mmCIF file of C-alpha atoms and ligand atoms in Angstrom:
data_model
loop_
_atom_site.group_PDB
_atom_site.id
_atom_site.type_symbol
_atom_site.label_atom_id
_atom_site.label_comp_id
_atom_site.label_asym_id
_atom_site.label_seq_id
_atom_site.Cartn_x
_atom_site.Cartn_y
_atom_site.Cartn_z
ATOM 1 C CA MET A 1 182.571 -121.425 15.291
ATOM 2 C CA PRO A 2 182.376 -120.054 12.343
ATOM 3 C CA THR A 3 186.037 -120.719 9.528
ATOM 4 C CA GLU A 4 186.439 -116.940 9.399
ATOM 5 C CA GLU A 5 185.758 -116.426 13.635
ATOM 6 C CA LEU A 6 188.233 -119.401 13.686
ATOM 7 C CA LYS A 7 191.070 -117.794 11.282
ATOM 8 C CA GLN A 8 190.340 -114.910 13.536
ATOM 9 C CA ASP A 9 190.961 -115.512 16.257
ATOM 10 C CA ALA A 10 194.228 -118.454 14.710
ATOM 11 C CA THR A 11 196.145 -114.872 13.697
ATOM 12 C CA HIS A 12 195.616 -113.150 17.320
ATOM 13 C CA TYR A 13 196.778 -116.158 18.982
ATOM 14 C CA LEU A 14 198.995 -118.662 16.966
ATOM 15 C CA MET A 15 202.667 -117.813 15.990
ATOM 16 C CA HIS A 16 202.302 -116.736 11.944
ATOM 17 C CA THR A 17 204.464 -120.113 11.145
ATOM 18 C CA TYR A 18 202.229 -122.164 8.395
ATOM 19 C CA THR A 19 199.991 -120.860 5.506
ATOM 20 C CA ARG A 20 197.046 -122.551 5.975
ATOM 21 C CA GLN A 21 193.951 -123.318 3.712
ATOM 22 C CA PRO A 22 190.394 -121.621 3.855
ATOM 23 C CA LEU A 23 188.710 -124.795 5.181
ATOM 24 C CA SER A 24 188.551 -125.564 9.036
ATOM 25 C CA ILE A 25 188.147 -129.333 9.401
ATOM 26 C CA VAL A 26 185.548 -131.281 12.034
ATOM 27 C CA ARG A 27 185.646 -134.547 11.046
ATOM 28 C CA GLY A 28 187.401 -137.137 9.106
ATOM 29 C CA ARG A 29 185.840 -140.372 7.745
ATOM 30 C CA GLY A 30 187.067 -143.502 6.019
ATOM 31 C CA THR A 31 188.734 -140.999 3.541
ATOM 32 C CA LYS A 32 187.583 -137.631 3.901
ATOM 33 C CA VAL A 33 187.341 -134.888 5.529
ATOM 34 C CA TYR A 34 184.369 -132.472 6.547
ATOM 35 C CA ASP A 35 184.041 -128.295 7.012
ATOM 36 C CA LEU A 36 181.420 -126.905 9.481
ATOM 37 C CA GLU A 37 179.010 -127.054 7.065
ATOM 38 C CA GLY A 38 179.427 -130.434 6.708
ATOM 39 C CA ARG A 39 180.763 -130.514 3.650
ATOM 40 C CA GLU A 40 182.759 -133.462 2.027
ATOM 41 C CA TYR A 41 186.439 -133.406 0.088
ATOM 42 C CA ILE A 42 188.602 -136.636 -0.316
ATOM 43 C CA ASP A 43 191.530 -136.353 1.220
ATOM 44 C CA PHE A 44 194.500 -137.191 -1.157
ATOM 45 C CA VAL A 45 197.073 -135.025 1.875
ATOM 46 C CA GLY A 46 195.718 -137.103 4.419
ATOM 47 C CA GLY A 47 197.471 -135.185 6.653
ATOM 48 C CA ILE A 48 201.050 -134.944 4.927
ATOM 49 C CA ALA A 49 201.391 -138.716 4.861
ATOM 50 C CA VAL A 50 200.937 -139.551 8.257
ATOM 51 C CA ASN A 51 196.830 -140.467 7.878
ATOM 52 C CA ILE A 52 198.443 -144.200 6.222
ATOM 53 C CA LEU A 53 194.543 -145.508 7.007
ATOM 54 C CA GLY A 54 192.348 -143.089 7.128
ATOM 55 C CA HIS A 55 190.033 -141.110 9.303
ATOM 56 C CA GLY A 56 188.457 -142.871 12.609
ATOM 57 C CA HIS A 57 190.487 -146.312 11.709
ATOM 58 C CA PRO A 58 188.238 -148.307 14.814
ATOM 59 C CA ASP A 59 190.762 -150.472 14.953
ATOM 60 C CA LEU A 60 192.968 -147.446 15.972
ATOM 61 C CA VAL A 61 190.787 -146.380 17.507
ATOM 62 C CA GLN A 62 189.984 -148.798 19.441
ATOM 63 C CA ALA A 63 193.696 -149.723 20.830
ATOM 64 C CA ILE A 64 193.822 -145.586 21.640
ATOM 65 C CA GLN A 65 190.588 -145.927 23.508
ATOM 66 C CA ARG A 66 192.102 -149.322 25.741
ATOM 67 C CA GLN A 67 195.573 -147.906 25.856
ATOM 68 C CA ALA A 68 193.845 -144.325 26.914
ATOM 69 C CA ALA A 69 192.081 -145.316 29.991
ATOM 70 C CA GLN A 70 194.786 -148.431 30.418
ATOM 71 C CA LEU A 71 197.788 -146.696 30.349
ATOM 72 C CA ILE A 72 198.591 -142.768 28.696
ATOM 73 C CA HIS A 73 201.716 -142.668 29.966
ATOM 74 C CA ALA A 74 204.659 -144.200 32.857
ATOM 75 C CA SER A 75 208.167 -142.954 31.134
ATOM 76 C CA ASN A 76 211.164 -144.809 30.176
ATOM 77 C CA LEU A 77 212.462 -145.677 33.652
ATOM 78 C CA TYR A 78 210.104 -147.807 33.530
ATOM 79 C CA TYR A 79 209.004 -151.509 30.802
ATOM 80 C CA THR A 80 206.109 -150.520 29.359
ATOM 81 C CA GLU A 81 204.411 -153.678 26.671
ATOM 82 C CA PRO A 82 203.127 -151.752 23.928
ATOM 83 C CA GLN A 83 206.862 -150.364 23.523
ATOM 84 C CA VAL A 84 208.421 -153.478 23.243
ATOM 85 C CA LYS A 85 205.844 -155.490 21.264
ATOM 86 C CA LEU A 86 205.591 -152.179 18.423
ATOM 87 C CA ALA A 87 210.233 -152.219 18.248
ATOM 88 C CA GLN A 88 209.730 -155.640 17.794
ATOM 89 C CA VAL A 89 207.088 -155.826 15.312
ATOM 90 C CA LEU A 90 208.889 -152.829 13.677
ATOM 91 C CA VAL A 91 212.539 -155.675 13.738
ATOM 92 C CA ASP A 92 211.008 -158.672 12.507
ATOM 93 C CA HIS A 93 209.894 -156.884 9.527
ATOM 94 C CA SER A 94 212.785 -154.717 8.162
ATOM 95 C CA PHE A 95 216.602 -154.350 8.562
ATOM 96 C CA ALA A 96 217.079 -153.207 11.711
ATOM 97 C CA ASP A 97 218.096 -155.027 15.011
ATOM 98 C CA LYS A 98 217.105 -152.291 17.370
ATOM 99 C CA VAL A 99 214.705 -149.765 18.010
ATOM 100 C CA PHE A 100 214.550 -145.509 19.719
ATOM 101 C CA PHE A 101 211.572 -144.465 20.134
ATOM 102 C CA CYS A 102 210.832 -140.189 19.722
ATOM 103 C CA ASN A 103 207.474 -138.482 18.832
ATOM 104 C CA SER A 104 208.346 -136.862 15.664
ATOM 105 C CA GLY A 105 210.721 -137.036 12.211
ATOM 106 C CA ALA A 106 212.751 -134.410 13.391
ATOM 107 C CA GLU A 107 213.443 -136.007 16.472
ATOM 108 C CA ALA A 108 213.577 -139.356 14.943
ATOM 109 C CA ASN A 109 216.194 -137.431 12.072
ATOM 110 C CA GLU A 110 218.208 -136.558 15.076
ATOM 111 C CA ALA A 111 218.657 -139.627 16.952
ATOM 112 C CA ALA A 112 220.236 -140.861 13.886
ATOM 113 C CA ILE A 113 222.375 -138.004 13.821
ATOM 114 C CA LYS A 114 224.062 -138.277 17.405
ATOM 115 C CA LEU A 115 224.043 -142.059 16.719
ATOM 116 C CA ALA A 116 226.506 -140.996 13.864
ATOM 117 C CA ARG A 117 227.987 -139.383 15.553
ATOM 118 C CA ARG A 118 228.146 -141.882 18.207
ATOM 119 C CA TYR A 119 229.788 -144.294 16.440
ATOM 120 C CA SER A 120 231.859 -142.596 14.886
ATOM 121 C CA HIS A 121 233.372 -140.979 17.775
ATOM 122 C CA ASP A 122 233.549 -144.534 19.673
ATOM 123 C CA LYS A 123 235.030 -146.433 16.663
ATOM 124 C CA TYR A 124 237.466 -143.364 14.868
ATOM 125 C CA GLY A 125 237.995 -140.916 18.033
ATOM 126 C CA ALA A 126 237.014 -137.363 18.040
ATOM 127 C CA GLY A 127 236.998 -135.636 14.497
ATOM 128 C CA ARG A 128 235.322 -138.014 12.437
ATOM 129 C CA PHE A 129 231.659 -136.291 12.426
ATOM 130 C CA GLU A 130 230.365 -134.968 9.186
ATOM 131 C CA ILE A 131 227.524 -135.941 7.479
ATOM 132 C CA VAL A 132 227.464 -136.074 3.739
ATOM 133 C CA THR A 133 223.396 -134.518 2.771
ATOM 134 C CA MET A 134 221.840 -134.323 0.218
ATOM 135 C CA LYS A 135 220.632 -131.063 -2.010
ATOM 136 C CA ASN A 136 216.814 -130.219 -2.250
ATOM 137 C CA SER A 137 216.373 -132.933 1.241
ATOM 138 C CA PHE A 138 213.890 -132.121 4.003
ATOM 139 C CA HIS A 139 214.957 -133.957 6.962
ATOM 140 C CA GLY A 140 213.296 -131.637 9.847
ATOM 141 C CA ARG A 141 213.420 -128.454 11.612
ATOM 142 C CA THR A 142 215.632 -128.654 14.696
ATOM 143 C CA MET A 143 218.539 -127.591 14.595
ATOM 144 C CA ALA A 144 220.894 -130.910 13.427
ATOM 145 C CA THR A 145 218.271 -131.776 11.180
ATOM 146 C CA LEU A 146 217.703 -128.511 9.530
ATOM 147 C CA THR A 147 220.812 -128.050 9.222
ATOM 148 C CA ALA A 148 220.934 -131.393 7.411
ATOM 149 C CA THR A 149 218.396 -129.861 4.895
ATOM 150 C CA GLY A 150 219.824 -129.193 2.272
ATOM 151 C CA GLN A 151 217.648 -126.118 1.865
ATOM 152 C CA GLU A 152 218.175 -122.543 2.514
ATOM 153 C CA LYS A 153 215.064 -121.262 2.160
ATOM 154 C CA VAL A 154 214.797 -123.760 5.535
ATOM 155 C CA GLN A 155 218.142 -122.636 7.030
ATOM 156 C CA LYS A 156 217.608 -118.575 6.124
ATOM 157 C CA GLY A 157 218.231 -116.434 9.683
ATOM 158 C CA TYR A 158 219.651 -119.393 11.944
ATOM 159 C CA GLU A 159 222.330 -119.372 11.778
ATOM 160 C CA PRO A 160 225.479 -120.050 13.173
ATOM 161 C CA LEU A 161 224.379 -124.008 12.026
ATOM 162 C CA LEU A 162 225.927 -127.200 13.233
ATOM 163 C CA PRO A 163 229.492 -127.743 12.236
ATOM 164 C CA GLY A 164 230.387 -130.973 10.044
ATOM 165 C CA PHE A 165 227.399 -131.197 6.709
ATOM 166 C CA SER A 166 228.559 -131.094 3.693
ATOM 167 C CA TYR A 167 225.822 -131.605 0.764
ATOM 168 C CA VAL A 168 225.702 -133.127 -2.935
ATOM 169 C CA ALA A 169 223.060 -133.411 -5.464
ATOM 170 C CA PHE A 170 220.661 -135.819 -5.531
ATOM 171 C CA ASN A 171 221.364 -138.887 -7.269
ATOM 172 C CA ASN A 172 225.258 -137.981 -8.735
ATOM 173 C CA LEU A 173 227.335 -140.689 -8.086
ATOM 174 C CA GLU A 174 230.874 -138.296 -8.149
ATOM 175 C CA GLU A 175 229.950 -135.623 -6.268
ATOM 176 C CA VAL A 176 229.174 -137.789 -3.507
ATOM 177 C CA GLU A 177 231.621 -139.510 -4.006
ATOM 178 C CA GLN A 178 233.533 -136.522 -3.826
ATOM 179 C CA ALA A 179 232.790 -135.360 -0.248
ATOM 180 C CA VAL A 180 233.640 -138.306 1.703
ATOM 181 C CA THR A 181 236.546 -138.205 3.234
ATOM 182 C CA ASP A 182 238.316 -139.631 6.377
ATOM 183 C CA LYS A 183 235.977 -136.580 8.141
ATOM 184 C CA THR A 184 233.343 -138.097 6.521
ATOM 185 C CA ALA A 185 230.495 -140.395 9.362
ATOM 186 C CA ALA A 186 227.988 -141.209 7.346
ATOM 187 C CA ILE A 187 225.618 -139.940 4.149
ATOM 188 C CA MET A 188 222.649 -138.768 5.288
ATOM 189 C CA LEU A 189 219.341 -138.916 2.297
ATOM 190 C CA GLU A 190 215.207 -139.965 1.847
ATOM 191 C CA PRO A 191 215.297 -143.261 -0.564
ATOM 192 C CA ILE A 192 212.267 -140.399 -2.521
ATOM 193 C CA GLN A 193 212.961 -136.719 -1.428
ATOM 194 C CA GLY A 194 208.850 -136.012 -0.743
ATOM 195 C CA GLU A 195 209.077 -132.401 0.764
ATOM 196 C CA GLY A 196 211.723 -131.374 -2.353
ATOM 197 C CA GLY A 197 209.405 -132.011 -4.918
ATOM 198 C CA VAL A 198 209.221 -136.224 -5.124
ATOM 199 C CA TYR A 199 212.332 -137.174 -6.819
ATOM 200 C CA VAL A 200 212.862 -141.144 -6.709
ATOM 201 C CA ALA A 201 216.355 -142.244 -6.172
ATOM 202 C CA ASP A 202 217.906 -144.316 -8.491
ATOM 203 C CA ARG A 203 218.621 -148.355 -8.047
ATOM 204 C CA GLU A 204 222.025 -147.981 -9.763
ATOM 205 C CA TYR A 205 223.019 -145.178 -7.611
ATOM 206 C CA LEU A 206 221.662 -146.420 -4.453
ATOM 207 C CA LYS A 207 223.643 -149.454 -4.711
ATOM 208 C CA GLN A 208 227.254 -147.295 -4.863
ATOM 209 C CA VAL A 209 226.276 -144.856 -1.603
ATOM 210 C CA ARG A 210 225.203 -148.524 -0.454
ATOM 211 C CA ASP A 211 229.200 -149.889 -1.551
ATOM 212 C CA LEU A 212 230.934 -146.695 -1.015
ATOM 213 C CA CYS A 213 229.559 -146.922 2.754
ATOM 214 C CA ALA A 214 230.424 -150.233 2.946
ATOM 215 C CA ARG A 215 234.456 -149.389 2.052
ATOM 216 C CA LYS A 216 234.762 -147.202 3.820
ATOM 217 C CA ASP A 217 232.639 -147.924 6.909
ATOM 218 C CA VAL A 218 230.457 -144.885 6.885
ATOM 219 C CA LEU A 219 226.634 -145.275 7.931
ATOM 220 C CA LEU A 220 224.148 -145.045 5.902
ATOM 221 C CA ILE A 221 221.039 -143.498 7.460
ATOM 222 C CA PHE A 222 217.727 -144.098 5.148
ATOM 223 C CA ASP A 223 214.695 -140.837 6.341
ATOM 224 C CA GLU A 224 211.693 -143.005 5.604
ATOM 225 C CA VAL A 225 209.797 -140.316 7.611
ATOM 226 C CA GLN A 226 208.151 -139.917 4.653
ATOM 227 C CA THR A 227 208.246 -143.074 2.846
ATOM 228 C CA GLY A 228 207.626 -145.738 5.134
ATOM 229 C CA MET A 229 204.615 -147.398 6.764
ATOM 230 C CA GLY A 230 203.185 -148.508 2.807
ATOM 231 C CA ARG A 231 203.511 -145.952 1.300
ATOM 232 C CA THR A 232 205.498 -146.737 -1.677
ATOM 233 C CA GLY A 233 203.710 -149.981 -1.052
ATOM 234 C CA THR A 234 206.027 -152.164 0.527
ATOM 235 C CA LEU A 235 206.682 -151.240 4.383
ATOM 236 C CA PHE A 236 209.662 -149.714 3.709
ATOM 237 C CA ALA A 237 210.566 -148.077 0.794
ATOM 238 C CA TYR A 238 214.448 -149.283 0.921
ATOM 239 C CA GLU A 239 212.523 -152.900 -0.060
ATOM 240 C CA GLN A 240 211.732 -151.783 -3.202
ATOM 241 C CA LEU A 241 215.038 -149.731 -4.206
ATOM 242 C CA GLY A 242 217.485 -153.059 -3.619
ATOM 243 C CA VAL A 243 219.838 -151.442 -1.008
ATOM 244 C CA GLN A 244 219.683 -152.004 3.063
ATOM 245 C CA PRO A 245 220.854 -148.680 5.307
ATOM 246 C CA ASP A 246 222.738 -148.371 8.482
ATOM 247 C CA ILE A 247 219.761 -146.440 10.039
ATOM 248 C CA MET A 248 216.461 -145.361 9.142
ATOM 249 C CA THR A 249 214.085 -143.355 10.942
ATOM 250 C CA LEU A 250 210.463 -143.425 10.298
ATOM 251 C CA ALA A 251 207.300 -141.524 11.996
ATOM 252 C CA LYS A 252 204.415 -139.688 9.605
ATOM 253 C CA GLY A 253 202.393 -142.354 8.856
ATOM 254 C CA LEU A 254 203.634 -143.925 11.860
ATOM 255 C CA GLY A 255 201.118 -143.618 14.530
ATOM 256 C CA GLY A 256 198.585 -142.999 11.510
ATOM 257 C CA GLY A 257 198.282 -139.274 13.230
ATOM 258 C CA VAL A 258 199.028 -140.090 17.068
ATOM 259 C CA PRO A 259 202.623 -138.761 16.609
ATOM 260 C CA ILE A 260 205.177 -141.560 17.580
ATOM 261 C CA GLY A 261 209.069 -141.560 15.071
ATOM 262 C CA ALA A 262 211.682 -143.835 15.362
ATOM 263 C CA CYS A 263 214.795 -144.480 14.844
ATOM 264 C CA LEU A 264 216.238 -147.677 13.629
ATOM 265 C CA ALA A 265 218.979 -149.915 13.328
ATOM 266 C CA THR A 266 221.897 -152.736 13.158
ATOM 267 C CA ASP A 267 222.882 -154.327 16.594
ATOM 268 C CA SER A 268 226.860 -153.140 15.885
ATOM 269 C CA VAL A 269 225.218 -149.632 15.443
ATOM 270 C CA ALA A 270 222.971 -149.150 17.616
ATOM 271 C CA LYS A 271 225.570 -150.392 20.589
ATOM 272 C CA ALA A 272 227.062 -146.968 19.954
ATOM 273 C CA PHE A 273 223.285 -146.110 22.488
ATOM 274 C CA SER A 274 224.469 -146.667 26.313
ATOM 275 C CA PRO A 275 221.732 -145.458 28.823
ATOM 276 C CA GLY A 276 222.136 -141.881 29.375
ATOM 277 C CA SER A 277 222.812 -141.132 26.105
ATOM 278 C CA HIS A 278 220.878 -140.838 24.353
ATOM 279 C CA ALA A 279 216.184 -140.043 25.932
ATOM 280 C CA SER A 280 212.776 -138.922 25.238
ATOM 281 C CA THR A 281 210.567 -138.142 28.048
ATOM 282 C CA PHE A 282 207.591 -138.834 25.964
ATOM 283 C CA GLY A 283 209.956 -141.475 23.554
ATOM 284 C CA GLY A 284 207.238 -144.762 23.376
ATOM 285 C CA ASN A 285 205.147 -144.353 25.504
ATOM 286 C CA PRO A 286 202.008 -146.570 25.937
ATOM 287 C CA LEU A 287 199.026 -144.155 24.434
ATOM 288 C CA ALA A 288 201.260 -143.385 20.675
ATOM 289 C CA CYS A 289 203.507 -147.063 21.181
ATOM 290 C CA ALA A 290 199.048 -148.922 20.908
ATOM 291 C CA ALA A 291 198.793 -146.567 17.940
ATOM 292 C CA GLY A 292 201.570 -147.853 16.294
ATOM 293 C CA LEU A 293 200.868 -151.328 16.867
ATOM 294 C CA ALA A 294 197.778 -151.488 15.277
ATOM 295 C CA VAL A 295 198.501 -149.724 12.437
ATOM 296 C CA CYS A 296 201.412 -152.045 11.913
ATOM 297 C CA ARG A 297 198.803 -155.246 12.265
ATOM 298 C CA VAL A 298 196.559 -153.425 9.578
ATOM 299 C CA LEU A 299 199.218 -153.631 7.024
ATOM 300 C CA LEU A 300 200.554 -156.561 7.851
ATOM 301 C CA ASP A 301 197.720 -158.488 7.591
ATOM 302 C CA GLY A 302 198.630 -157.768 3.662
ATOM 303 C CA ARG A 303 195.182 -156.446 2.120
ATOM 304 C CA VAL A 304 196.234 -152.448 3.084
ATOM 305 C CA LEU A 305 199.945 -152.777 1.501
ATOM 306 C CA ASP A 306 198.062 -154.306 -1.388
ATOM 307 C CA GLN A 307 196.342 -151.707 -1.728
ATOM 308 C CA ALA A 308 199.090 -149.253 -1.558
ATOM 309 C CA ARG A 309 200.947 -150.852 -4.651
ATOM 310 C CA ARG A 310 197.752 -151.508 -6.622
ATOM 311 C CA MET A 311 195.951 -147.978 -5.949
ATOM 312 C CA GLY A 312 199.346 -146.439 -5.750
ATOM 313 C CA GLU A 313 199.844 -147.727 -9.443
ATOM 314 C CA TYR A 314 196.923 -146.622 -10.444
ATOM 315 C CA LEU A 315 197.337 -143.006 -9.297
ATOM 316 C CA ALA A 316 200.979 -143.377 -11.497
ATOM 317 C CA LYS A 317 198.869 -144.500 -14.917
ATOM 318 C CA GLY A 318 196.349 -141.868 -14.530
ATOM 319 C CA LEU A 319 198.391 -138.613 -14.100
ATOM 320 C CA SER A 320 200.707 -139.855 -17.013
ATOM 321 C CA ASP A 321 197.631 -140.036 -19.151
ATOM 322 C CA CYS A 322 196.792 -136.762 -17.907
ATOM 323 C CA LYS A 323 200.916 -135.281 -18.861
ATOM 324 C CA GLU A 324 199.302 -137.074 -22.195
ATOM 325 C CA ARG A 325 196.561 -135.032 -22.418
ATOM 326 C CA HIS A 326 197.513 -131.734 -20.936
ATOM 327 C CA ARG A 327 199.985 -129.637 -21.792
ATOM 328 C CA VAL A 328 200.562 -127.650 -18.455
ATOM 329 C CA VAL A 329 201.910 -131.682 -16.969
ATOM 330 C CA ARG A 330 205.240 -131.599 -17.043
ATOM 331 C CA GLU A 331 206.113 -134.803 -15.795
ATOM 332 C CA VAL A 332 204.807 -136.961 -13.440
ATOM 333 C CA ARG A 333 207.410 -138.806 -10.526
ATOM 334 C CA GLY A 334 206.725 -140.641 -7.816
ATOM 335 C CA LEU A 335 205.947 -144.716 -5.805
ATOM 336 C CA GLY A 336 203.273 -146.192 -4.447
ATOM 337 C CA LEU A 337 200.936 -143.297 -3.485
ATOM 338 C CA LEU A 338 203.550 -141.013 -2.982
ATOM 339 C CA GLN A 339 203.186 -139.180 -6.595
ATOM 340 C CA GLY A 340 204.487 -135.076 -7.445
ATOM 341 C CA VAL A 341 203.659 -134.168 -10.885
ATOM 342 C CA GLU A 342 205.222 -131.144 -12.088
ATOM 343 C CA LEU A 343 203.250 -128.236 -13.775
ATOM 344 C CA ASP A 344 203.736 -125.292 -15.880
ATOM 345 C CA MET A 345 202.078 -123.472 -13.908
ATOM 346 C CA ASP A 346 201.495 -121.731 -10.553
ATOM 347 C CA GLY A 347 201.093 -125.479 -8.062
ATOM 348 C CA LYS A 348 198.828 -123.202 -5.626
ATOM 349 C CA VAL A 349 195.802 -122.053 -7.947
ATOM 350 C CA VAL A 350 195.298 -125.778 -8.769
ATOM 351 C CA VAL A 351 195.433 -126.775 -4.489
ATOM 352 C CA SER A 352 192.824 -124.300 -4.682
ATOM 353 C CA GLU A 353 190.615 -125.112 -7.187
ATOM 354 C CA CYS A 354 191.112 -128.548 -6.117
ATOM 355 C CA LEU A 355 189.562 -127.087 -2.781
ATOM 356 C CA ALA A 356 186.829 -125.634 -3.919
ATOM 357 C CA ARG A 357 185.961 -129.221 -6.130
ATOM 358 C CA GLY A 358 185.931 -130.632 -2.556
ATOM 359 C CA ILE A 359 189.568 -132.459 -3.478
ATOM 360 C CA LEU A 360 192.246 -132.264 -0.815
ATOM 361 C CA ILE A 361 195.614 -132.000 -2.173
ATOM 362 C CA ASN A 362 198.777 -130.596 -0.945
ATOM 363 C CA GLY A 363 201.544 -128.755 -3.749
ATOM 364 C CA THR A 364 205.411 -129.103 -2.556
ATOM 365 C CA GLY A 365 207.765 -125.778 -3.641
ATOM 366 C CA GLU A 366 205.695 -123.711 -6.808
ATOM 367 C CA HIS A 367 205.479 -126.056 -9.461
ATOM 368 C CA VAL A 368 204.669 -129.649 -7.785
ATOM 369 C CA LEU A 369 201.739 -130.671 -6.777
ATOM 370 C CA ARG A 370 201.899 -133.743 -4.279
ATOM 371 C CA PHE A 371 199.311 -136.992 -3.310
ATOM 372 C CA VAL A 372 199.675 -138.763 -0.827
ATOM 373 C CA PRO A 373 195.807 -139.766 0.603
ATOM 374 C CA PRO A 374 195.569 -142.649 3.282
ATOM 375 C CA LEU A 375 196.708 -145.929 1.661
ATOM 376 C CA ILE A 376 192.748 -147.467 1.575
ATOM 377 C CA ILE A 377 192.304 -144.780 -1.094
ATOM 378 C CA THR A 378 190.135 -146.500 -4.080
ATOM 379 C CA HIS A 379 189.433 -145.475 -8.222
ATOM 380 C CA LEU A 380 186.401 -144.059 -7.550
ATOM 381 C CA GLU A 381 188.019 -141.699 -5.866
ATOM 382 C CA ILE A 382 190.617 -141.194 -7.766
ATOM 383 C CA ASP A 383 189.007 -141.366 -10.910
ATOM 384 C CA ARG A 384 187.222 -138.117 -9.372
ATOM 385 C CA LEU A 385 190.538 -136.723 -8.831
ATOM 386 C CA LEU A 386 191.534 -137.244 -12.543
ATOM 387 C CA ASP A 387 188.223 -135.826 -13.634
ATOM 388 C CA THR A 388 188.880 -132.554 -11.279
ATOM 389 C CA LEU A 389 193.019 -132.034 -12.853
ATOM 390 C CA ALA A 390 191.491 -132.578 -16.284
ATOM 391 C CA GLN A 391 188.458 -130.010 -15.821
ATOM 392 C CA ILE A 392 191.198 -127.482 -14.507
ATOM 393 C CA PHE A 393 194.358 -128.297 -17.118
ATOM 394 C CA SER A 394 191.290 -127.525 -20.075
ATOM 395 C CA LYS A 395 190.678 -124.955 -18.332
ATOM 396 C CA GLN A 396 194.185 -123.016 -17.830
ATOM 397 C CA ALA A 397 194.521 -124.153 -21.268
ATOM 398 C CA ALA A 398 191.683 -122.715 -22.717
HETATM 399 C C1 PLP B 401 208.182 -134.907 7.301
HETATM 400 C C2 PLP B 401 209.147 -134.885 6.859
HETATM 401 C C3 PLP B 401 210.365 -134.529 8.347
HETATM 402 C C4 PLP B 401 210.020 -133.939 10.045
HETATM 403 O O1 PLP B 401 208.967 -134.619 10.021
HETATM 404 P P1 PLP B 401 207.866 -133.656 11.628
HETATM 405 O O2 PLP B 401 207.121 -134.740 12.144
HETATM 406 O O3 PLP B 401 208.207 -132.864 11.002
HETATM 407 O O4 PLP B 401 209.509 -133.711 12.358
HETATM 408 C C5 PLP B 401 211.725 -135.255 8.412
HETATM 409 N N1 PLP B 401 212.054 -135.665 7.221
HETATM 410 C C6 PLP B 401 211.212 -136.355 6.299
HETATM 411 C C7 PLP B 401 211.421 -137.305 4.690
HETATM 412 C C8 PLP B 401 209.758 -135.772 6.724
HETATM 413 O O5 PLP B 401 209.121 -135.817 5.788
#
């Protein structure tokens, strides 16, 4: 179906919740996607940090095909091997001892919020349920997670919000210290704020927050939905930031494109959930977990994580050089292959111009470009991006 026709039908049949680019993607291969006319695009969006192995990775495709033929779904009334194996891999390679599987980032955070409340309730009784989150954060679109999200535009019109949340400035120790009271159950934050514009947490700040949590038996929740699964050059971002949480959430990259989310926790925290206290029909289904296992195996054989680290450094360096040469670039921020560029101009213009030149990039907020390509992105492709940005910025200045 031609793009224009598809767009008309989309307008007719779909609820209008997204602003979309005028592009219909029909196929993907590696770091590239293709439209109806066979035009090729280098994919620096990667399904928004989802397609970490790129498109059509043979190990992932084979794992999905095999599992689909064997068993797609069985219910958590029974044991299925892929679910247990994926949990084992995640536990073996993280601070966590236990995993709960669900289907998205919002659901993973929903589980984290429920777990934190339950832990606090069981240990300290009713009334100690508050969760401190960060301004400019993003945790999802369910009622609990949009309440946790420190952005009015995500909450507007959905009041009344869930009680028991307060918001503090990111990277501000004094504010978070003041916000923690005897009613506080947890502090929740993204090690790097992704949707909010790519802001990296300071190591010293995180260390102090960790100490604060330990002193007050307040749980520390890291939302690694975007930063997890090799995005920053290590399997999880917290490994580089020198601090371990009590609860961590994953989604985006975990299934390499197949929907799956996970809430991980230490044993003492995870004990707060018991049979019947939380559940998900689809959560941890064999198909999604087989995909997750394939993704983990490819990542953990080392080469892809190394590549992500090296390409992340290369991209960051290239963007910094770009900042030296072009006055419209105000700041470059990020870690590994989660990089953001703050501009003195409308980001949407750059997104459109890149699209016209065969490169997919994403803007977050009005002035920030976000680069979250597959972890298999190459030097040559990064060079193409940098050249293209240079052209667009030069034209802007002229
Ligand atoms: C994308 C994202 C979410 C929400 O994930 P969904 O799968 O869209 O529900 C939550 N937290 C962070 C940090 C994210 O980047």
